[in-house]
Coordinates of C-alpha atoms in Angstrom, one line a residue:
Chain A
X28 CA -51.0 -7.2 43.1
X29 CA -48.9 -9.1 45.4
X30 CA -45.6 -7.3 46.8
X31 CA -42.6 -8.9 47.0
X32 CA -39.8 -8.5 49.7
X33 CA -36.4 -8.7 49.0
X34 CA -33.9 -9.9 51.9
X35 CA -31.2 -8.0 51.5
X36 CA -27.9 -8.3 53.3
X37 CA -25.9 -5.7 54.9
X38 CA -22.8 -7.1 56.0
X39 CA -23.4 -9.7 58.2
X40 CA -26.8 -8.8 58.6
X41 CA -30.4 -9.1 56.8
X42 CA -33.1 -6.3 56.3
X43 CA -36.0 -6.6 54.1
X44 CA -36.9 -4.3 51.3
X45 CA -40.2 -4.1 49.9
X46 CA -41.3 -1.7 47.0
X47 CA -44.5 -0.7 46.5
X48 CA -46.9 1.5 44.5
X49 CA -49.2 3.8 46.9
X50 CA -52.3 5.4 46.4
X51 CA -55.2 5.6 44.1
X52 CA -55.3 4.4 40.0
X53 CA -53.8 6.9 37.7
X54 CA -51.8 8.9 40.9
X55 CA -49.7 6.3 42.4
X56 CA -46.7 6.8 44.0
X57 CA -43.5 4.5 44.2
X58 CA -41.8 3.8 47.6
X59 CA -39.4 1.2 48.9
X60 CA -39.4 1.0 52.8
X61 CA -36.4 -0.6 54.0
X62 CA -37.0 -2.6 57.7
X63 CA -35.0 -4.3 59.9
X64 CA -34.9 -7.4 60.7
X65 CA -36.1 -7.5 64.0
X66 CA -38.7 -4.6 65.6
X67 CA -38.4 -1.0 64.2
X68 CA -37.1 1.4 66.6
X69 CA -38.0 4.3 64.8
X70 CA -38.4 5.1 61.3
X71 CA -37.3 7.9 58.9
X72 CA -38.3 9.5 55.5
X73 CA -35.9 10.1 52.8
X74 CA -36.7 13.1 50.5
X75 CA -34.7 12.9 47.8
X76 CA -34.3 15.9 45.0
X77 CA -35.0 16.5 41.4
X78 CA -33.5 16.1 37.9
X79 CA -30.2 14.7 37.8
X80 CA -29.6 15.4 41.4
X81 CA -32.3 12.9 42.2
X82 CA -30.4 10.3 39.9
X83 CA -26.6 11.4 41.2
X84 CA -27.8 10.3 44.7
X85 CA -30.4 7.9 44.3
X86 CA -27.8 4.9 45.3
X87 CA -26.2 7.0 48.5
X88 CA -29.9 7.3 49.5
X89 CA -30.7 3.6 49.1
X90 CA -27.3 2.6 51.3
X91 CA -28.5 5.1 53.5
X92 CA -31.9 3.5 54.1
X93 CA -30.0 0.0 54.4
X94 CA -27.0 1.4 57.0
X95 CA -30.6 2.7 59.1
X96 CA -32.1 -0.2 59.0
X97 CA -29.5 -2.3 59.7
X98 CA -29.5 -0.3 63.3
X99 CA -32.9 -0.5 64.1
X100 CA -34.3 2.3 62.3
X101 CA -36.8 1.4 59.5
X102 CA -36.5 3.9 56.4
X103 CA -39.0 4.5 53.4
X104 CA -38.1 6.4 50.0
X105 CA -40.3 7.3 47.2
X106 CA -40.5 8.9 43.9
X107 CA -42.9 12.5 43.6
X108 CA -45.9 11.9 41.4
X109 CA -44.6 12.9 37.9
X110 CA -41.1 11.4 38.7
X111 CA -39.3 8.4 39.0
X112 CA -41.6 5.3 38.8
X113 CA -44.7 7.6 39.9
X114 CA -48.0 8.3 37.9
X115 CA -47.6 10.9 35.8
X116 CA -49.0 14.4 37.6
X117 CA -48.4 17.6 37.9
X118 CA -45.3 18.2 40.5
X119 CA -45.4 20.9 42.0
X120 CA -43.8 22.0 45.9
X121 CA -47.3 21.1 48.0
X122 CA -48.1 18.2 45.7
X123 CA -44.3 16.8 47.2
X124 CA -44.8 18.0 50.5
X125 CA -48.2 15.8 50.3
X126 CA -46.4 12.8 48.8
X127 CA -44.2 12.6 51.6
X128 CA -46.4 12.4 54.5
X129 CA -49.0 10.2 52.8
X130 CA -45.5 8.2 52.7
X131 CA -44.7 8.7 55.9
X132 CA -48.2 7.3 57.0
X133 CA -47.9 4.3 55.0
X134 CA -44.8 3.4 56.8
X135 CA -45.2 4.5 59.9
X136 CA -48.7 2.0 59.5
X137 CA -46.1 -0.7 58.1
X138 CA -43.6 -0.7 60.7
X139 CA -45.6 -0.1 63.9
X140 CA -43.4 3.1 65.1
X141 CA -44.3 7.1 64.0
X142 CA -41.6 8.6 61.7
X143 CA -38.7 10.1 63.9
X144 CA -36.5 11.6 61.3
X145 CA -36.1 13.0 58.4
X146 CA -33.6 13.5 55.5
X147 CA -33.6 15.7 52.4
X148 CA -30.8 16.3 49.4
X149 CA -30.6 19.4 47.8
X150 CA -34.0 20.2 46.7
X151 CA -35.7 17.7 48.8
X152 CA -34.4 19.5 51.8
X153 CA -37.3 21.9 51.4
X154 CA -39.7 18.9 51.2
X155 CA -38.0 17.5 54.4
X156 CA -38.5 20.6 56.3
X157 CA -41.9 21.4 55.2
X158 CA -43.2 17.6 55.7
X159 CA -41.2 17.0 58.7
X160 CA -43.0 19.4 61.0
X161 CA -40.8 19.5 63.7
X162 CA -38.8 16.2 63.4
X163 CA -35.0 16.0 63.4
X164 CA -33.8 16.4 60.0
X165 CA -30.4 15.8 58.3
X166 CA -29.8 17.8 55.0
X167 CA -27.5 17.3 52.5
X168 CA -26.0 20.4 50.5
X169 CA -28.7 22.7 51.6
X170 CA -29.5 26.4 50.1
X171 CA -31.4 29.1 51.9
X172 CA -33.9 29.6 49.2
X173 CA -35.9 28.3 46.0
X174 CA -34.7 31.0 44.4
X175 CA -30.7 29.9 45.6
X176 CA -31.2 26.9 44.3
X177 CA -33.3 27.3 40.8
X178 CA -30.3 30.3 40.1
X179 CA -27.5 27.2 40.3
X180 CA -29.5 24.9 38.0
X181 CA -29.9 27.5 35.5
X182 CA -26.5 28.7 35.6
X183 CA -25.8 24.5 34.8
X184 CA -28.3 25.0 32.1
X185 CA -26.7 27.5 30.8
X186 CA -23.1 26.4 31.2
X187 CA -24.0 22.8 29.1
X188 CA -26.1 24.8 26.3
X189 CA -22.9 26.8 25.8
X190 CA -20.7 23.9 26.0
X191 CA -22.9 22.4 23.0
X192 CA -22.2 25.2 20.8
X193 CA -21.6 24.2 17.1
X194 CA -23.3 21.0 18.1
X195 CA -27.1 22.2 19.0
X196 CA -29.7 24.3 18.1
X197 CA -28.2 27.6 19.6
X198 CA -32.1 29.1 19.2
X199 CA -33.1 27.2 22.7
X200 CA -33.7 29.4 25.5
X201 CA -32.1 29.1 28.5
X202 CA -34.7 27.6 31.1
X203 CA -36.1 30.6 32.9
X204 CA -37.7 32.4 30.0
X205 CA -39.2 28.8 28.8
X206 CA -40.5 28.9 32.6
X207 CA -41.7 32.5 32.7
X208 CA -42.8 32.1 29.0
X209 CA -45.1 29.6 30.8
X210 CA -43.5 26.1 29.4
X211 CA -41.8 23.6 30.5
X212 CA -37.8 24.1 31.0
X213 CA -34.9 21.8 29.9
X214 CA -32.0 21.1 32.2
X215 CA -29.4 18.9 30.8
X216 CA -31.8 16.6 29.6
X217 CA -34.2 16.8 32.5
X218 CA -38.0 18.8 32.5
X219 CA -38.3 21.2 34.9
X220 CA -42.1 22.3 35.0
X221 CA -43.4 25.8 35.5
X222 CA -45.5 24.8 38.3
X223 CA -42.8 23.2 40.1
X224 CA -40.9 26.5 39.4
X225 CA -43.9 28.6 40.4
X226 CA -44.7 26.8 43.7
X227 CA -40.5 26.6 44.8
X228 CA -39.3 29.8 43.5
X229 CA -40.1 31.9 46.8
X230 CA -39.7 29.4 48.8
X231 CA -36.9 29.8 52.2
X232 CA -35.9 26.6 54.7
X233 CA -36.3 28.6 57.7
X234 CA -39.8 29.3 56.5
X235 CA -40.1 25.3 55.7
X236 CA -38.6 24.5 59.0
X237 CA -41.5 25.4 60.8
X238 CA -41.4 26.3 64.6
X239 CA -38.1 26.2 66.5
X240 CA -36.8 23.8 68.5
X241 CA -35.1 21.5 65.6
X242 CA -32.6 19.5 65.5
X243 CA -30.7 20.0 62.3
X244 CA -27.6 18.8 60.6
X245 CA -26.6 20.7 57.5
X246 CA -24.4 18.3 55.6
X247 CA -22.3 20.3 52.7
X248 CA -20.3 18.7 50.2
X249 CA -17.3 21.5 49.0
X250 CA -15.0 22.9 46.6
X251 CA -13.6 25.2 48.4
X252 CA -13.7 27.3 51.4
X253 CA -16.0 29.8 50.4
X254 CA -18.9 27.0 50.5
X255 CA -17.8 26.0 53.8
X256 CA -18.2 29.4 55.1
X257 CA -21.5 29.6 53.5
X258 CA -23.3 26.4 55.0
X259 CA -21.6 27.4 58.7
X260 CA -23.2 30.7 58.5
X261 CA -26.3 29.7 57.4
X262 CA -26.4 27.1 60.3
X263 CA -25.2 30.4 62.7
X264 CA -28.2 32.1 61.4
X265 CA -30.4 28.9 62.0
X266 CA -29.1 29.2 65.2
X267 CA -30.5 32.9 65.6
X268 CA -33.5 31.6 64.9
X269 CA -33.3 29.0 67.7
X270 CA -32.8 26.1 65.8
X271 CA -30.1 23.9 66.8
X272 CA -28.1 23.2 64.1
X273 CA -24.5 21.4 63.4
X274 CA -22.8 21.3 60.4
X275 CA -20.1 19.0 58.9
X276 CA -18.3 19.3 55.5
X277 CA -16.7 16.9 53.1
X278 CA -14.6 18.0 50.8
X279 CA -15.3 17.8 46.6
X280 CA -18.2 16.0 45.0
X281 CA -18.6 18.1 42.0
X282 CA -21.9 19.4 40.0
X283 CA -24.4 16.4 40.8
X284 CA -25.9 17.9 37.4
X285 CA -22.8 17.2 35.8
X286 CA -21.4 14.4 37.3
X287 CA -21.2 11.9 34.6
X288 CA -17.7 10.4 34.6
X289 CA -17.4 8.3 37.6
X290 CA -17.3 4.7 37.1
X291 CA -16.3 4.0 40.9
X292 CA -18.9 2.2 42.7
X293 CA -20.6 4.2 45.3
X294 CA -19.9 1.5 47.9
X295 CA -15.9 1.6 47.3
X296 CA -15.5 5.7 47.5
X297 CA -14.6 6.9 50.6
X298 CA -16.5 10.8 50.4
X299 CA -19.7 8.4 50.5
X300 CA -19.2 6.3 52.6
X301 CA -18.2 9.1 55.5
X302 CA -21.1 11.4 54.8
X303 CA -23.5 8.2 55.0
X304 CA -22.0 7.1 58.3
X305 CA -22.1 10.9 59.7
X306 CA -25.7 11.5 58.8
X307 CA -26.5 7.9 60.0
X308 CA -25.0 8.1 63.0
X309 CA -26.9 11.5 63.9
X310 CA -29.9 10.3 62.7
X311 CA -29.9 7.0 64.5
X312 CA -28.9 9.1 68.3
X313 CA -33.0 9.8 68.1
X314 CA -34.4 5.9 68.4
X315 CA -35.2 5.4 71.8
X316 CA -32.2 4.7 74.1
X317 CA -30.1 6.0 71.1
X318 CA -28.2 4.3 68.7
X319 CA -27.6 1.0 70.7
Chain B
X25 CA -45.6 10.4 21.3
X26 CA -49.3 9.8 22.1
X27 CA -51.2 6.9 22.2
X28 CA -52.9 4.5 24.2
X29 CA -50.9 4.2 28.0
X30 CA -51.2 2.1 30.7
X31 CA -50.2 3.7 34.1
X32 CA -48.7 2.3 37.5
X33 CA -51.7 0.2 38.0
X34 CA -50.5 -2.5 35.2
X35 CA -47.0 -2.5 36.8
X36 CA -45.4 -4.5 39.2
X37 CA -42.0 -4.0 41.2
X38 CA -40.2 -6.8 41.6
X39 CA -36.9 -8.4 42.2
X40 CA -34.9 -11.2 40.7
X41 CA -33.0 -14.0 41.2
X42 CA -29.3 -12.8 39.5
X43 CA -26.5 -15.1 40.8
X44 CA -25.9 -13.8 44.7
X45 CA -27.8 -10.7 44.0
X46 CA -31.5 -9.6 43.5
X47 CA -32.2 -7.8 40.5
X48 CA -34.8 -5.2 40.9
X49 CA -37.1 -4.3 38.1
X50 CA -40.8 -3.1 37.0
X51 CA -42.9 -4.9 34.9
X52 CA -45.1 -3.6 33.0
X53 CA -48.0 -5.4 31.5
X54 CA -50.4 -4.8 28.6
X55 CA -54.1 -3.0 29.0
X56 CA -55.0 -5.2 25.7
X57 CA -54.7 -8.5 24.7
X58 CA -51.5 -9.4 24.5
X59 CA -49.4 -8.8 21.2
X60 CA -47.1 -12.3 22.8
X61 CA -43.9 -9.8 22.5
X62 CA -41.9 -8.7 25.5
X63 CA -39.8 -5.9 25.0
X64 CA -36.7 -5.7 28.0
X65 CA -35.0 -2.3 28.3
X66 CA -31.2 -1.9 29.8
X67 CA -29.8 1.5 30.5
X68 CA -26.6 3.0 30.1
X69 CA -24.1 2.9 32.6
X70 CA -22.7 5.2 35.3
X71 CA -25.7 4.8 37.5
X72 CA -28.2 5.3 34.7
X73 CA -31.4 3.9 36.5
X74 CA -33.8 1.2 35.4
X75 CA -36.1 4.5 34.5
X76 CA -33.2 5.9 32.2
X77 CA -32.7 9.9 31.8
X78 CA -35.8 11.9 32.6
X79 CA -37.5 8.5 33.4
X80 CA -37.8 8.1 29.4
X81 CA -38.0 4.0 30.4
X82 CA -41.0 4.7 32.7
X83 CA -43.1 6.7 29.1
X84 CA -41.6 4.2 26.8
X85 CA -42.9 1.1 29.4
X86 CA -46.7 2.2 29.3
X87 CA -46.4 3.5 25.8
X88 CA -45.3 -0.3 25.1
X89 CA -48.1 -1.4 27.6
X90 CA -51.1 0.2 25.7
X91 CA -49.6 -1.4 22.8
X92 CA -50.3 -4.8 24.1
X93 CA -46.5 -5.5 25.1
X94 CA -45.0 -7.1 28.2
X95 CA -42.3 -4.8 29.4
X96 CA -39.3 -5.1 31.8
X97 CA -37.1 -2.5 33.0
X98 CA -34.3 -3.6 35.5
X99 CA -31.2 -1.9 38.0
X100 CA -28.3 -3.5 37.3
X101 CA -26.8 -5.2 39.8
X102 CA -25.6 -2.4 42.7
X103 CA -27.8 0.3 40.8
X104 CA -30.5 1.3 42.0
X105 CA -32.6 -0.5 44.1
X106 CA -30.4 -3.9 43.4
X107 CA -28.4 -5.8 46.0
X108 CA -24.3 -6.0 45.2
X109 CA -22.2 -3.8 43.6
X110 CA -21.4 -2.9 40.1
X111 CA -18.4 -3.3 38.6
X112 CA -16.4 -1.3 36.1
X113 CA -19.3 -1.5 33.3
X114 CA -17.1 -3.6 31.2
X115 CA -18.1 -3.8 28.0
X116 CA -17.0 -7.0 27.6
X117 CA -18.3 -8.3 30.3
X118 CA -21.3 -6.2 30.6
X119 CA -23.9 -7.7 33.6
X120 CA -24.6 -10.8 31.4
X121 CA -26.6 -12.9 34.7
X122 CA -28.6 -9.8 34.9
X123 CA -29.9 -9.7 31.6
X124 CA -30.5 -13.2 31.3
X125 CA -32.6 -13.5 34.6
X126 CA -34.3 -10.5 33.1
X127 CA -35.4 -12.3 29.9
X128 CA -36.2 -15.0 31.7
X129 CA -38.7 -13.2 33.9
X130 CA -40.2 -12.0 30.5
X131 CA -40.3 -15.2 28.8
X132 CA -41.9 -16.2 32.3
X133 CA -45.2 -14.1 31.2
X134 CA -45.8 -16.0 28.4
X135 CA -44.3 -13.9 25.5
X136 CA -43.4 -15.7 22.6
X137 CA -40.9 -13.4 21.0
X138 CA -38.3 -10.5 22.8
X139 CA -37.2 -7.5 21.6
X140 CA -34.3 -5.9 23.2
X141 CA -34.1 -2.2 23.7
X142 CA -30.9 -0.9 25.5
X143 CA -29.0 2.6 25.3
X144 CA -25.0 2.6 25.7
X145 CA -23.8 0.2 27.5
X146 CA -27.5 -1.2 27.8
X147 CA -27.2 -1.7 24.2
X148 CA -23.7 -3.6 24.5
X149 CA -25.3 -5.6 27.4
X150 CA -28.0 -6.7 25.1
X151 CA -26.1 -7.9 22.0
X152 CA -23.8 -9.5 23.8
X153 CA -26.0 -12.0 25.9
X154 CA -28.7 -12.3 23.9
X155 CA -27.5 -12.2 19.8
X156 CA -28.0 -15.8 19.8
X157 CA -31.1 -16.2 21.4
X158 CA -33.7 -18.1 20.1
X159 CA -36.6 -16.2 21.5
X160 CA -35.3 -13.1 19.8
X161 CA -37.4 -10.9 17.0
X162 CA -35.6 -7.5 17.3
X163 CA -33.3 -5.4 18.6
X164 CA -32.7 -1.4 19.2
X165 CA -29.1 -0.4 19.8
X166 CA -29.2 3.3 21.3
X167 CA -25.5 4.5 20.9
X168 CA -23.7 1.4 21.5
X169 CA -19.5 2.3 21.7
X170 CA -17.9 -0.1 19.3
X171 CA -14.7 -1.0 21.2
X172 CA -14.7 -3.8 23.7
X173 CA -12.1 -1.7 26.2
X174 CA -12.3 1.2 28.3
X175 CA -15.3 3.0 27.4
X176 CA -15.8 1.7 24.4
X177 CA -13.9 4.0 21.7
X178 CA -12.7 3.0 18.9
X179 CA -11.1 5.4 16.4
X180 CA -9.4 3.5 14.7
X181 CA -9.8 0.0 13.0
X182 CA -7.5 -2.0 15.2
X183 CA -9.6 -0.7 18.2
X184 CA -12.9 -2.1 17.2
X185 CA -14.0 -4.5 19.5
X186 CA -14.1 -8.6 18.7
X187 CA -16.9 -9.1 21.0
X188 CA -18.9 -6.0 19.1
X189 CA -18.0 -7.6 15.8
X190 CA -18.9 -11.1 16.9
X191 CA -22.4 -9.9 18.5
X192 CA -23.7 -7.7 15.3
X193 CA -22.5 -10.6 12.8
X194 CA -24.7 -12.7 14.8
X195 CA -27.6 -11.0 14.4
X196 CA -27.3 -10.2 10.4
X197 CA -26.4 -13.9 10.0
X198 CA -29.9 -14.6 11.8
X199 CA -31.7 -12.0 10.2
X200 CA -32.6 -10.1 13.2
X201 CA -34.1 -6.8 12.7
X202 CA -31.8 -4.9 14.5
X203 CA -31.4 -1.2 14.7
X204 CA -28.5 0.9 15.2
X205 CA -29.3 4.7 16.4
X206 CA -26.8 7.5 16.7
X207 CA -26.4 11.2 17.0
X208 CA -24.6 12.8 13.9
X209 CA -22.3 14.1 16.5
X210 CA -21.8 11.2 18.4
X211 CA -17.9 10.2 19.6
X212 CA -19.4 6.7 18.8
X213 CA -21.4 7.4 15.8
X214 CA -17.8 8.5 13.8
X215 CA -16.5 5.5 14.8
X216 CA -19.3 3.5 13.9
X217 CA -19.3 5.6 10.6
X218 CA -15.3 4.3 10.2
X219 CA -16.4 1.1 11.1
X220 CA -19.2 0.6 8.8
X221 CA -17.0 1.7 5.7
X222 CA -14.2 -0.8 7.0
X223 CA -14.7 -4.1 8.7
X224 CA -18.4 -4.1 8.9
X225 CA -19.2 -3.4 5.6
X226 CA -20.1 -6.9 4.7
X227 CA -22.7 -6.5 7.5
X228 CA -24.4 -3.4 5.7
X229 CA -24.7 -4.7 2.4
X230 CA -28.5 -4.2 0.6
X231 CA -31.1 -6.4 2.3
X232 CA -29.2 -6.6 5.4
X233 CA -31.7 -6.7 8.7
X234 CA -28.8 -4.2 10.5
X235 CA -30.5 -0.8 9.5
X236 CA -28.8 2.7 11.1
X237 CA -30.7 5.7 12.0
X238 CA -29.3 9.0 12.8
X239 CA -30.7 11.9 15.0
X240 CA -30.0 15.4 15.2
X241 CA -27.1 16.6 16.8
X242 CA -25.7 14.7 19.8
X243 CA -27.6 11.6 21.1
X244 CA -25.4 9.8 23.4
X245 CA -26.3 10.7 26.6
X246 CA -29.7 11.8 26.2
X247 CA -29.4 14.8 27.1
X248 CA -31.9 16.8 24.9
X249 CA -35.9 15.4 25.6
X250 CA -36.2 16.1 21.9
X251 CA -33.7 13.2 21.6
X252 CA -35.8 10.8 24.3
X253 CA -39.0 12.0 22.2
X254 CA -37.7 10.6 18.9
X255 CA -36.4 7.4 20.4
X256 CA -39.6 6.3 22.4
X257 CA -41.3 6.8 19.1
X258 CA -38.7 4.7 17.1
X259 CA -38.8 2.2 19.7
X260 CA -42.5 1.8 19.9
X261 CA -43.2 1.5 16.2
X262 CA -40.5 -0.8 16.1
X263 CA -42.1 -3.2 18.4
X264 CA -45.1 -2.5 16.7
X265 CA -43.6 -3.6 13.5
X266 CA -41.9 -6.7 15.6
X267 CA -45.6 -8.1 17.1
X268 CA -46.9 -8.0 13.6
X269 CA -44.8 -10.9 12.8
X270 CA -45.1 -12.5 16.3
X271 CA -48.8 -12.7 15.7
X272 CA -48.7 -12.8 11.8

C-alpha cells in the first residue's frame, strides 16, 4: 500500500508527515513520523498515555512533533497495539514497551539518525523510561508509581459514576474490583484491561529509568502548590539516585479525564504553547551542536 | 457486536485536499466484494478524534469493512493529525470543506451510494453539507444538539435552530432513511423530545423515513461502552439495511 506524505507547514517553514501502519498482518501498529525538511539531526519518540489522557493530549503531542521537526529534530508517534488506529491486541506494559522501540527502529531506519530523545505523558512516561534505555527524556505530569497513577484514574472513575447517580445503573463496580474480579474496567467511557493493570500496577519510574546518568525533565501541570512540591521532591529524590533532573511547572490544566469543556484551540492557549516550547527547547539542546 | 472484520491490513492513512489544509483520514476497505456503499464517519467536537471515544470509529470501520463497505474516518481540520486549526465548532458552520473532500474521497472508490454516520457535532456536520446530496442512501444522527448557536441547546421553541430545521426537512422531503439516536437522559434528547411535539411534528408523521431511537440512560458523550456497543451495532445493521437497496 502506497504511503502518502503530507507537507505540512509550520510557520514559515515545511516538514513532511507520513503515517504509516508497522509490522506484521493482524498486529500492526499506527505511527506518523514527523521530518524535517532538510537532514535529521536527531530524532525522538513520543510516548503518549492511555484512555482519555491519550485523547486530551494527542494534538499537544502532534504540535510537539512539528515544533521538533521544524528544528532539525525528526519525531515519530504511534498508537499501542489495542489502541488508537492499532490492531486489536492485548495491551499490556512490555507489549508498549515493545511497540515503542520497534517504532523507534523504524524511524531511526527512516530518517538516517539513532533516536536521541524521548518524551512520555502521564502513563506513557513509564513507557518512555523503560524504552528509552538511557536517552534524555522529558515527562509530562509524571507519578512515581503504577500504583500512583491507577489510584488517580479510579478515584475519576469513581468521582463520574457518582456524578451519574439517578442517571445510570448504580450496580456497576467501580473499576478495580472489575480488574481484580479478572475483567475488563470502565473509565469514563474508556476500557482499561486487566492485563494492562496486571503488568503496570507495580510498576516505579526509577525502576523504568534504568541506570543513572539521565537527563530528565519532569514537566508538571498544577492546581496548587501541594503538586508543585510533589513533582520537585520527586525530582530531589531522582537526584539521590544520580539522575539529573529539572523540573518546571505550569500552572492549571485540570483532570485530562475530565476535561471536556474547552472549545479553545490548542494552538491559541497559552499553557500549551509554553509547556511545548519548554520541553522542545530542552529536548532539542541534545542534536549535535545543540539547538542551532 | 461480532461478525466478520477486516483489520489494519485493509486500511489506508491518508490525507486530503480540504481548502489550505490536509485532511487526515483512514480508509477502510472491504475484505468482500463490494456492497457499492461507503459509509463516512464525523466525530463530535472538542478534539474528539477521527477514532471517536474508546476508538469506537476504528471497531465500527472493520465491522463495516467485513461487511463489504468502503469506510472513511477523518480529523477535522486542526484535530488530530490534520494541518490548521479548528474553530469554534460552530454548528452552523460546522467544517463543511472537510466533509465534502471527505465524500469525495469515498465517492472516489467507486461507491455508488453514502451513508453518513456522525455523533454530535459530527452529526450536525453531516446534515448540514450533505442533506441534499444526491449520492446519499442514509443517514445516522448520534445526539445531534438542535440549536444552531452555542452549543447547540435549545430549550425552548424559539431556540431551535433554522439550519437544523432546514437540514432534517431535507431529508424527509427526499425520503432519506435517516436516524435520530438519543439517550433518554440526554440535555439534547428533551429538547429534541420538545421539538418533535412542536415544530417538527410534521416531519414525524407515520411513514416518515426520520425514525428516533432511544438508549438507556445518557448517550451524549459516550461515555458508557455499553452505549458505543449498541450504536456500532445500530450502525452496522443500518448500512446493512442501506446496501440492500444499493445493490437491490
Amino acid at each position: 500500500m502506497s504511503r502518502q506524505t503530507c507537507p505540512t507547514e509550520v510557520g514559515t517553514n515545511v516538514i513532511a508527515e507520513i503515517p504509516v501502519f508497522l509490522g506484521e498482518r493482524g498486529s500492526k501498529v499506527f505511527a506518523c513520523i514527523h521530518r524535517p525538511a532538510g537532514t535529521a539531526r536527531g530524532l525522538a519518540v513520543l510516548c503518549s498515555s492511555i484512555g482519555a489522557e491519550w485523547k486530551h493530549n494527542y494534538r499537544r503531542e502532534v504540535l510537539l512533533a512539528r515544533r521538533l521537526a521544524v528544528n532539525g529534530m525528526a519525531a515519530v508517534r504511534f498508537h499501542y497495539l489495542g489502541t488508537g488506529n492499532s490492531d486489536n491486541g492485548t495491551t499490556d506494559f512490555g507489549q508498549m514497551v515493545c511497540d515503542a522501540q520497534v517504532v523507534e527502529q523504524w524511524a531511526a531506519d527512516a530518517v538516517g539518525v539513532p533516536a536521541t530523545t524521548y518524551f512520555g505523558a502521564r502513563f506513557g512516561g513509564f513507557v518512555a523510561a523503560a524504552a528509552g534505555q538511557s536517552k534524555p527524556l522529558v515527562i509530562w505530569s509524571p507519578r512515581p508509581t503504577g500504583a500512583d497513577y491507577f489510584r488517580e484514574v479510579f478515584r475519576i472513575a469513581q468521582v463520574n459514576l457518582l456524578a451519574a447517580a439517578g442517571h445510570e445503573d448504580l450496580n456497576v463496580q467501580g473499576p478495580l474490583s472489575e480488574l481484580l474480579a479478572g475483567r475488563t474496567a470502565e473509565v469514563v467511557g474508556y476500557n482499561l484491561s486487566t492485563e494492562l493493570y496486571r503488568s503496570a500496577a507495580q510498576l516505579t519510574l526509577l525502576g523504568e529509568l534504568g541506570a543513572a546518568p539521565r537527563s530528565l525533565r519532569l514537566v508538571e501541570f498544577v492546581g496548587g502548590a501541594n503538586s508543585e512540591q510533589a513533582v520537585v521532591g520527586y525530582a530531589n529524590l531522582l537526584e539521590d539516585h544520580g539522575f539529573e533532573a529539572s523540573t518546571v511547572c505550569f500552572q492549571g490544566d485540570g483532570s485530562w479525564w475530565l476535561n471536556k469543556g474547552r472549545w479553545t484551540a490548542e494552538e491559541e492557549r497559552d499553557l500549551v504553547q509554553r509547556s511545548i516550547t519548554d520541553t522542545a527547547d530542552w529536548l532539542l539542546a541534545f542534536l549535535p551542536g545543540g539547538s542551532q | 457486536m461480532n461478525g466478520p472484520r477486516v483489520d489494519a491490513h485493509h486500511e489506508e492513512p491518508l490525507f486530503l485536499a480540504a481548502g489550505d489544509d490536509r485532511i487526515f483520514g483512514v480508509l477502510t476497505s472491504p475484505s468482500r466484494e463490494p456492497s457499492g456503499l461507503g459509509v463516512l464517519l464525523l466525530a463530535g467536537g472538542v478534539y474528539v478524534l477521527n477514532t471517536n471515544k474508546n476508538r469506537m470509529f476504528v471497531d465500527m470501520a472493520r465491522l463495516l469493512g467485513g461487511a463489504g463497505h468502503y469506510v472513511l474516518r477523518i480529523d477535522y481540520r486542526g484535530v488530530g493529525e490534520s494541518t490548521g486549526t479548528i474553530g469554534g465548532y460552530a454548528l452552523d458552520d460546522p467544517n463543511p470543506l472537510d466533509v465534502r473532500s471527505a465524500m469525495h474521497r469515498l465517492l472516489g472508490t467507486g461507491v455508488q451510494k453514502l451513508v453518513l454516520v456522525g455523533t454530535c457535532y459530527g452529526a450536525r456536520a453531516a446534515m448540514h453539507v450533505a442533506a441534499e446530496d444526491p449520492e446519499l442512501a442514509g443517514m445516522i444522527l448520534f445526539a445531534p444538539p438542535i440549536g444552531d448557536l452555542d452549543r447547540g441547546e435549545a430549550p425552548t421553541a424559539d431556540r431551535i435552530g433554522p439550519l437544523f430545521v432546514d437540514r432534517l426537512g431535507k431529508l424527509a422531503h427526499r425520503r432519506i432513511p435517516t436516524s435520530l439516536i438519543y439517550g433518554v437522559d440526554d440535555a439534547y434528547y428533551h429538547d429534541f423530545q420538545q421539538a418533535k411535539n412542536g415544530p417538527l411534528a410534521e416531519l414525524f408523521q407515520p411513514g416518515s423515513p426520520l425514525s428516533v431511537t432511544t438508549l438507556p440512560g445518557k448517550a451524549h458523550g459516550l461515555e458508557r461502552v455499553a452505549t458505543q456497543q449498541a450504536f456500532t451495532d445500530f450502525a452496522v445493521r443500518f448500512c446493512s439495511l442501506r446496501a440492500d437497496r444499493v445493490q437491490g
